[in-house]
Short mmCIF file of C-alpha atoms in Angstrom, two decimals:
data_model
loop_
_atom_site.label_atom_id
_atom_site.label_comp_id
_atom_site.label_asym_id
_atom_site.label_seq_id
_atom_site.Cartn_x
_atom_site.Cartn_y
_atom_site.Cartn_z
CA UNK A 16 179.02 182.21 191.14
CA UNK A 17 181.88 181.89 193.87
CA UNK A 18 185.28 183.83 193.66
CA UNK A 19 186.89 180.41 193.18
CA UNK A 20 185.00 180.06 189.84
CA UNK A 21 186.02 183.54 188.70
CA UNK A 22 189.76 182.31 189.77
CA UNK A 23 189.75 179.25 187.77
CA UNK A 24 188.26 180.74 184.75
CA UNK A 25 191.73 182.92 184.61
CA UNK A 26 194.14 180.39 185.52
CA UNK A 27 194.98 181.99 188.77
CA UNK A 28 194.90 181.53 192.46
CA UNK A 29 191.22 182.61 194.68
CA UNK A 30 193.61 184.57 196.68
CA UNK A 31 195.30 186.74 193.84
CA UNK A 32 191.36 187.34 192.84
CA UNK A 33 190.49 188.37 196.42
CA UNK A 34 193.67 190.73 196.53
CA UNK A 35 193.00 192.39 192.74
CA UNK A 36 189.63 193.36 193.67
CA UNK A 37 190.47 194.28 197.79
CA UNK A 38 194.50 195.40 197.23
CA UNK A 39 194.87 196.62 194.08
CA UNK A 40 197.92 198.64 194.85
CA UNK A 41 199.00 194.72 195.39
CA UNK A 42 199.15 193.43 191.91
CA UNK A 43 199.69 194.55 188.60
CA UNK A 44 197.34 196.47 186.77
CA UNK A 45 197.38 194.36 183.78
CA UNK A 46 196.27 191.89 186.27
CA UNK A 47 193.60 194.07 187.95
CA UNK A 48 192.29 194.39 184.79
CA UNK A 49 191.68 191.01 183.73
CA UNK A 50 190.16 190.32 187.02
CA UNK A 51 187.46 193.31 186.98
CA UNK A 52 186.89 192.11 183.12
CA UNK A 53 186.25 188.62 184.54
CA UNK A 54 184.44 189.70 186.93
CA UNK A 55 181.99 191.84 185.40
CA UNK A 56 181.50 189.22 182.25
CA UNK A 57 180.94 186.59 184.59
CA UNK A 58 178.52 188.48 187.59
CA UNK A 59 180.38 187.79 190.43
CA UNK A 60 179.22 189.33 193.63
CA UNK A 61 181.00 189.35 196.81
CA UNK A 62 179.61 187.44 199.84
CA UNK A 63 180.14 189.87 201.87
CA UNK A 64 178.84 187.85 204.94
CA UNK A 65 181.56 185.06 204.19
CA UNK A 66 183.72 188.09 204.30
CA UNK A 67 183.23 188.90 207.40
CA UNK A 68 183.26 185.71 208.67
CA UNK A 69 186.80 185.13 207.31
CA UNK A 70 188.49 188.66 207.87
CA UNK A 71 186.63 189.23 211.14
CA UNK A 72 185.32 193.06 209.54
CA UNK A 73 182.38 193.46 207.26
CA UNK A 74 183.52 195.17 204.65
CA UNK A 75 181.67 198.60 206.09
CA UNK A 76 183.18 201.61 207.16
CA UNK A 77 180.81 203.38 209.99
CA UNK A 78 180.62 207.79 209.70
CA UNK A 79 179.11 209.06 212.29
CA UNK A 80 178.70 212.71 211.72
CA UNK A 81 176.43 215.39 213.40
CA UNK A 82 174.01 216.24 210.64
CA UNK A 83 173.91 214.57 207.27
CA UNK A 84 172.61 217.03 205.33
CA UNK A 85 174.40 220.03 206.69
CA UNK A 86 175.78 221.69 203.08
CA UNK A 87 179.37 221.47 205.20
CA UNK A 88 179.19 217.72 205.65
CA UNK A 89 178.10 217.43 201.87
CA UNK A 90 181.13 217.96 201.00
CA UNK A 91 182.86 216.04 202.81
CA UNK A 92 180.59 213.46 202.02
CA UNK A 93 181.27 213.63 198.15
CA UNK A 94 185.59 212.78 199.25
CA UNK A 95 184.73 209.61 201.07
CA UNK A 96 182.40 208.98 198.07
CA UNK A 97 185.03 209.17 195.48
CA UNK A 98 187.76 207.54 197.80
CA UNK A 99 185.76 204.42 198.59
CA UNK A 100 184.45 204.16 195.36
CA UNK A 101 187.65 202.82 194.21
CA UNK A 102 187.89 200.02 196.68
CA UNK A 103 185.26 197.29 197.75
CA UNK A 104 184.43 198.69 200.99
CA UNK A 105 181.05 200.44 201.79
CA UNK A 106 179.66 203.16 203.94
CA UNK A 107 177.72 203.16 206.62
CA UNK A 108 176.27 206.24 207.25
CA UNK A 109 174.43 207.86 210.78
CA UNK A 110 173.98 211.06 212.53
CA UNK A 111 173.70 211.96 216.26
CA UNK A 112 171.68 215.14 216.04
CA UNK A 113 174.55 216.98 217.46
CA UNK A 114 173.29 214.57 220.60
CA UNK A 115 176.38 213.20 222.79
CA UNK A 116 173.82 210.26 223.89
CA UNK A 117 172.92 209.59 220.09
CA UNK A 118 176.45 209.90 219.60
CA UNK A 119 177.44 207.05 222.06
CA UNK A 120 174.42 204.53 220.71
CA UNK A 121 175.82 204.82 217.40
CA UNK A 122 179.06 204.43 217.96
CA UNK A 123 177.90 201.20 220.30
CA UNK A 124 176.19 200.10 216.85
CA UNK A 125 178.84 200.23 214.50
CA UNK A 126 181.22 198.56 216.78
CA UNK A 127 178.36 195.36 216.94
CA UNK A 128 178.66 195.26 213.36
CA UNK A 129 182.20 194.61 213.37
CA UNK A 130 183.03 197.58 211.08
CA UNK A 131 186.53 197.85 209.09
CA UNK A 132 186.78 201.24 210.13
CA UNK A 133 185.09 204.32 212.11
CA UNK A 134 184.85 208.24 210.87
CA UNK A 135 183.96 210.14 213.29
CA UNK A 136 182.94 213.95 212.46
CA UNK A 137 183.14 216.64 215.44
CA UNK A 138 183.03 214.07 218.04
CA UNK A 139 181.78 215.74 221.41
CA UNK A 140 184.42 214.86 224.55
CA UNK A 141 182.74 212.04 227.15
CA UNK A 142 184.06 209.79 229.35
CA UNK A 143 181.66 206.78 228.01
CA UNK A 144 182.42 207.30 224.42
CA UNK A 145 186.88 207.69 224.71
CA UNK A 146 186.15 204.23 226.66
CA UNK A 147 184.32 202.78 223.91
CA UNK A 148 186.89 204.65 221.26
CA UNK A 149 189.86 203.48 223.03
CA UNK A 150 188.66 199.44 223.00
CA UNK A 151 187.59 199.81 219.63
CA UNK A 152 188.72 196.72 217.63
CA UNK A 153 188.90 198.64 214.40
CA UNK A 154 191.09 201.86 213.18
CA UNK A 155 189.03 205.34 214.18
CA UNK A 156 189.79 208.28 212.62
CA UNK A 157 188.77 212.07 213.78
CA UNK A 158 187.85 214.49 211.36
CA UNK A 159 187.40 218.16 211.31
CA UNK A 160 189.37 219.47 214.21
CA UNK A 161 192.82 218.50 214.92
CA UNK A 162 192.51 219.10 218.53
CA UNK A 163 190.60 215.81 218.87
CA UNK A 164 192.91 213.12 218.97
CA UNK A 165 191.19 210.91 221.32
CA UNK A 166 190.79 208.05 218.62
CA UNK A 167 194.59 208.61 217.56
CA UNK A 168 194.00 209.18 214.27
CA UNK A 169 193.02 212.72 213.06
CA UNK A 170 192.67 214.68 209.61
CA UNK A 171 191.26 218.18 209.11
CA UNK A 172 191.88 221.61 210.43
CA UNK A 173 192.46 224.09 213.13
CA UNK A 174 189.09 225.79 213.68
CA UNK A 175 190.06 227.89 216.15
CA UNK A 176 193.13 228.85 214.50
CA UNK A 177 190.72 229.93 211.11
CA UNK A 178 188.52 231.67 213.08
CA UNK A 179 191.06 233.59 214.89
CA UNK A 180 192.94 234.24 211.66
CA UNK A 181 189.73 235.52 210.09
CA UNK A 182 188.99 237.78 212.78
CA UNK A 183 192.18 239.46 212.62
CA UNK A 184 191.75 239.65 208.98
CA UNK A 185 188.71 241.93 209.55
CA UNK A 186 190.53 243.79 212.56
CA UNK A 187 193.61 244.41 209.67
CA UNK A 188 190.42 246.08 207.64
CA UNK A 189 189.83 248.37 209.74
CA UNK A 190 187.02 247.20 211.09
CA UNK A 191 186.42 247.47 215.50
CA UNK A 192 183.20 246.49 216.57
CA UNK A 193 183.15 242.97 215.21
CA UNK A 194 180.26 241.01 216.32
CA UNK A 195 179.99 237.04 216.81
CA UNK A 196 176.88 235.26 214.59
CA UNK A 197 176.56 231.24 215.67
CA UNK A 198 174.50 228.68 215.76
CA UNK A 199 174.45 224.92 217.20
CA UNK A 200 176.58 224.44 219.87
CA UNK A 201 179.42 222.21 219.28
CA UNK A 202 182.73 221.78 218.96
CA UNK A 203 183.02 223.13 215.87
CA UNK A 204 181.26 226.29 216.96
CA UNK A 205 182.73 226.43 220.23
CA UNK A 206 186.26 226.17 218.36
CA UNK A 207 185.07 229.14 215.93
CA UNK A 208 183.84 231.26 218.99
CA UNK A 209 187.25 230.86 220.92
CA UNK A 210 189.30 231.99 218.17
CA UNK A 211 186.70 235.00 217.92
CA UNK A 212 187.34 235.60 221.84
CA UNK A 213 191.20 235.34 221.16
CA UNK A 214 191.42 237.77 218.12
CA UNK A 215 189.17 240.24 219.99
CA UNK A 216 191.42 239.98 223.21
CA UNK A 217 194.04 240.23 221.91
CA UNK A 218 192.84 243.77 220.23
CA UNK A 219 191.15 245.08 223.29
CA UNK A 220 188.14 244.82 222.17
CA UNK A 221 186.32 241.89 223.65
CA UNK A 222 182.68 242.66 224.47
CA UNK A 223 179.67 240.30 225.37
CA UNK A 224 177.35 242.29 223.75
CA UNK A 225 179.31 241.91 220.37
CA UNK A 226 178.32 237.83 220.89
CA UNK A 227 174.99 236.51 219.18
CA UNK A 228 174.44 233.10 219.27
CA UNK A 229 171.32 230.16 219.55
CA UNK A 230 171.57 226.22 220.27
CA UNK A 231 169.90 225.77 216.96
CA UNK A 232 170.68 224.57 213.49
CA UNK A 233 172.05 227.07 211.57
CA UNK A 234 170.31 228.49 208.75
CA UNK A 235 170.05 231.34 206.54
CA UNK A 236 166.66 232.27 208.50
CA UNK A 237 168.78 232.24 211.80
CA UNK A 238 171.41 234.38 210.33
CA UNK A 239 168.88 237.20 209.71
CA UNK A 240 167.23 237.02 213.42
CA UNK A 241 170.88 236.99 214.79
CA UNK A 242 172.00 240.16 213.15
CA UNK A 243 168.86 242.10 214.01
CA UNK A 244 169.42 240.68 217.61
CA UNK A 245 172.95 242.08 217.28
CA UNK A 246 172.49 245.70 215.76
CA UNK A 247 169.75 245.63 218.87
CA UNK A 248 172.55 245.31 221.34
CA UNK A 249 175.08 246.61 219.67
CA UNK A 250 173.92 249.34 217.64
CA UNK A 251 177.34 250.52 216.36
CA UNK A 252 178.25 247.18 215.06
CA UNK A 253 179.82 247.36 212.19
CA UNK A 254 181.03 243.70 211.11
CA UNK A 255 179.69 240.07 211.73
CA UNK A 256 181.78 236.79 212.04
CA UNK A 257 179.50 234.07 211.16
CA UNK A 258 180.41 230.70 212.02
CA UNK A 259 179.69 229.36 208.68
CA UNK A 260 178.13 230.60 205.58
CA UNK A 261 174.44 229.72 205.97
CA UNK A 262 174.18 232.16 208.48
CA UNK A 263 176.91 234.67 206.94
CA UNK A 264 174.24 234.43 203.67
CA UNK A 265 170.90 235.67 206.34
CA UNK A 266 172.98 238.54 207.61
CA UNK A 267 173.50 239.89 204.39
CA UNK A 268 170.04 239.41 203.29
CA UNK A 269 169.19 241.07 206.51
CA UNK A 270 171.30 244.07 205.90
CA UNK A 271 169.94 244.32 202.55
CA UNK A 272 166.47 244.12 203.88
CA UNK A 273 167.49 246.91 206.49
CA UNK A 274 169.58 249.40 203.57
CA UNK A 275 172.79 248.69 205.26
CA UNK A 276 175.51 249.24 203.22
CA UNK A 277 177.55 246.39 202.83
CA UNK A 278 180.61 246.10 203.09
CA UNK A 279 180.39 249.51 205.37
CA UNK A 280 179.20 246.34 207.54
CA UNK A 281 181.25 243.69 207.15
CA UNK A 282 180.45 240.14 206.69
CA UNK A 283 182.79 237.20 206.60
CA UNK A 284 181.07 233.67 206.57
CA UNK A 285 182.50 229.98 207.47
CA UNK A 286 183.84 227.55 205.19
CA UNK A 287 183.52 228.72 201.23
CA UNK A 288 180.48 226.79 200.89
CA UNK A 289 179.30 227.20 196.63
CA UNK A 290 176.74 229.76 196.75
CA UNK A 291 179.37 232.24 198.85
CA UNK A 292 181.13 232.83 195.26
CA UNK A 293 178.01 233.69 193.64
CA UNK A 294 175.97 235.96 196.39
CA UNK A 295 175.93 239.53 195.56
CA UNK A 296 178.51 240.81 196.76
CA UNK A 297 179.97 238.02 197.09
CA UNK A 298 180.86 236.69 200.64
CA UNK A 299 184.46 236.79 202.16
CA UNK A 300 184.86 233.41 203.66
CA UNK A 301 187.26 230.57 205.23
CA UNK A 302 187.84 228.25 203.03
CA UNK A 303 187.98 225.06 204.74
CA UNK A 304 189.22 222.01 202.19
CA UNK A 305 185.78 219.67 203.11
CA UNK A 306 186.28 217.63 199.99
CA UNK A 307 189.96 216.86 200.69
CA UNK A 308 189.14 216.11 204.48
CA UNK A 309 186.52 213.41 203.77
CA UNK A 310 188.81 211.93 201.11
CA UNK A 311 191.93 211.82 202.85
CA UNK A 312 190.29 210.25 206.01
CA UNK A 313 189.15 207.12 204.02
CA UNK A 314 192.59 207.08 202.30
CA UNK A 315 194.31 207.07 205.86
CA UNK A 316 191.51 204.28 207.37
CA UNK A 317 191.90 201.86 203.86
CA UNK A 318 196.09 202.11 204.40
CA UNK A 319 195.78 201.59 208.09
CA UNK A 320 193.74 198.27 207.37
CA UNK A 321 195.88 197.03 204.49
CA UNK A 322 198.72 196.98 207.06
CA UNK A 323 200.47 200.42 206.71
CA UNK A 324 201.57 202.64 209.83
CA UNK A 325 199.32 205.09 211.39
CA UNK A 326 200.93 208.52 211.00
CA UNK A 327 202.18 209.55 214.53
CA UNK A 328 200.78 212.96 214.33
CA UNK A 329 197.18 214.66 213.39
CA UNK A 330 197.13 215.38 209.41
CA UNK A 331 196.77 219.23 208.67
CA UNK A 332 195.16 220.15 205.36
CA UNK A 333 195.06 223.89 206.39
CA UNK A 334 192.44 226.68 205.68
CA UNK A 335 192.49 229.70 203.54
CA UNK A 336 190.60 233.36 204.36
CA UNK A 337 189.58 234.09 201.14
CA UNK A 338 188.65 238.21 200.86
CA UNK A 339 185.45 239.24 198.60
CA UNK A 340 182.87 241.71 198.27
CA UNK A 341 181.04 241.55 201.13
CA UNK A 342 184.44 243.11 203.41
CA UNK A 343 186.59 246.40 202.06
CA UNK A 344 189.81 247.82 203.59
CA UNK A 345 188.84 251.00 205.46
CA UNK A 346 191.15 253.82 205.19
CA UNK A 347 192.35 255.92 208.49
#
């Protein structure tokens, strides 16, 4: 079964096929319609080898992202899910291990494949892998932080902005001896830390020993040895920024563990992740739009191929500091 078959069956031309099922925004939807009808009754599958061979791409979009099963990168995930799933492209998915070697190998193995497109999550700054960006045959786009631009595409947020506004959220509570929580370093985290550093400079009350962080995944485990590891240097402490919500959830468990009141310590996690709502109390967050992010940055790769513009500047979706049980205004 050939596309040409499916064409001739409706009286119409292989290319207005090819263009209902690849650019649907192309033809009518009375059109579309037919086609996908046709095409279902009649068990057409693309060839997507022949593709390739005729569109020089293979129909694959490459995401390279740091960890894959990260709960932060799930959602993200689920928008280039629902994005692509509209379109006949696929995804290619791999993870560097928050390695910048494993980062360059993969992104030296997409680009053999002849990808339509490259997503690149977090990317970590190297010489080798701009060089390899910058020849890339293919649209890139950035997500995450808008301060990487390298690829000239980006989509996603400020993450030092967040983290600074989140601090100062706490400071506006009342609270003074605000401690750091983090995890892997990368540029996420380092991001998250240097808005911390900013927001506490800018009070006066910068201190290393306020800072507890590990080059490990983060985890709710970690999150409780990093608070005890805290209150140990800092033993009037008396709020945590977490750099994400996995680890915000272990300090409170810790706290709980220890009979610390919360939110006489406060606790503010990293990104509104689902169980945040629901933890008792429940935990005052950023809420970082992951769904949105993954979505749009298909949408913006799919337009760029079809022949649209590239947007001139990085795409801002924003962030939110969202206030719950877990911090309290403190009066005086």
């Amino acid at each position: 079964m050939t596309l040409t078959d499916v064409a001739d069956s409706l009286g119409v031309s292989p290319i207005t096929v090819s263009r209902a099922l690849r650019e649907p925004a192309k033809v009518s939807e009375t059109l579309r319609e037919r086609v996908l009808a046709r095409v279902d009754e009649m068990g057409y599958v693309p060839d997507l080898a022949a593709r390739a061979l005729a569109s020089r791409h293979s129909g694959v979009i490459g995401v390279l992202a740091p960890a894959l099963t990260s709960h932060a990168h799930l959602g993200i995930m689920r928008g280039i899910e629902e994005r692509v799933r509209t379109s006949d492209l696929r995804i290619q998915y791999a993870s560097s291990r928050y390695d910048p070697e494993e980062e360059c190998r993969q992104i030296r193995l997409f680009l053999s494949q002849h990808p339509t497109g490259i997503l690149l999550s977090g990317l970590q700054e190297r010489d080798g892998i701009m060089e390899l960006l910058q020849r890339a045959p293919c649209p890139v786009v950035q997500i995450v932080d808008l301060h990487l631009t390298q690829s000239g595409m980006t989509v996603g947020i400020n993450h030092c902005d967040a983290a600074t506004a989140a601090v100062r959220h706490l400071l506006a509570c009342g609270y003074r001896r605000i401690g750091l929580i983090g995890g892997t370093r990368d540029v996420r985290s380092e991001r998250r830390q240097e808005g911390y550093c900013l927001a506490m400079r800018e009070a006066g009350l910068a201190d290393l020993s306020l800072v507890a962080s590990e080059d490990a995944p983060t985890s709710v485990q970690l999150g409780c040895q990093l608070l005890q590891r805290l209150r140990s240097q800092a033993p009037d402490l008396d709020c945590v920024f977490c750099q994400n919500d996995d680890l915000a959830l272990g300090a409170l468990f810790e706290a709980q563990r220890l009979g610390l009141a919360v939110p006489d310590l406060g606790i503010c996690g990293y990104n509104d992740l689902g169980f945040a709502r629901y933890s008792h109390p429940a935990i005052t967050t950023v809420r970082v739009p992951r769904f949105e992010m993954g979505y749009r940055a298909i949408d913006l790769l799919i337009r760029v191929v079809n022949g649209e513009r590239p947007p001139t500047a990085p795409i801002d979706l924003g962030f939110e500091v969202v206030e719950r049980g877990t911090t309290r205004r403190i009066s005086g």
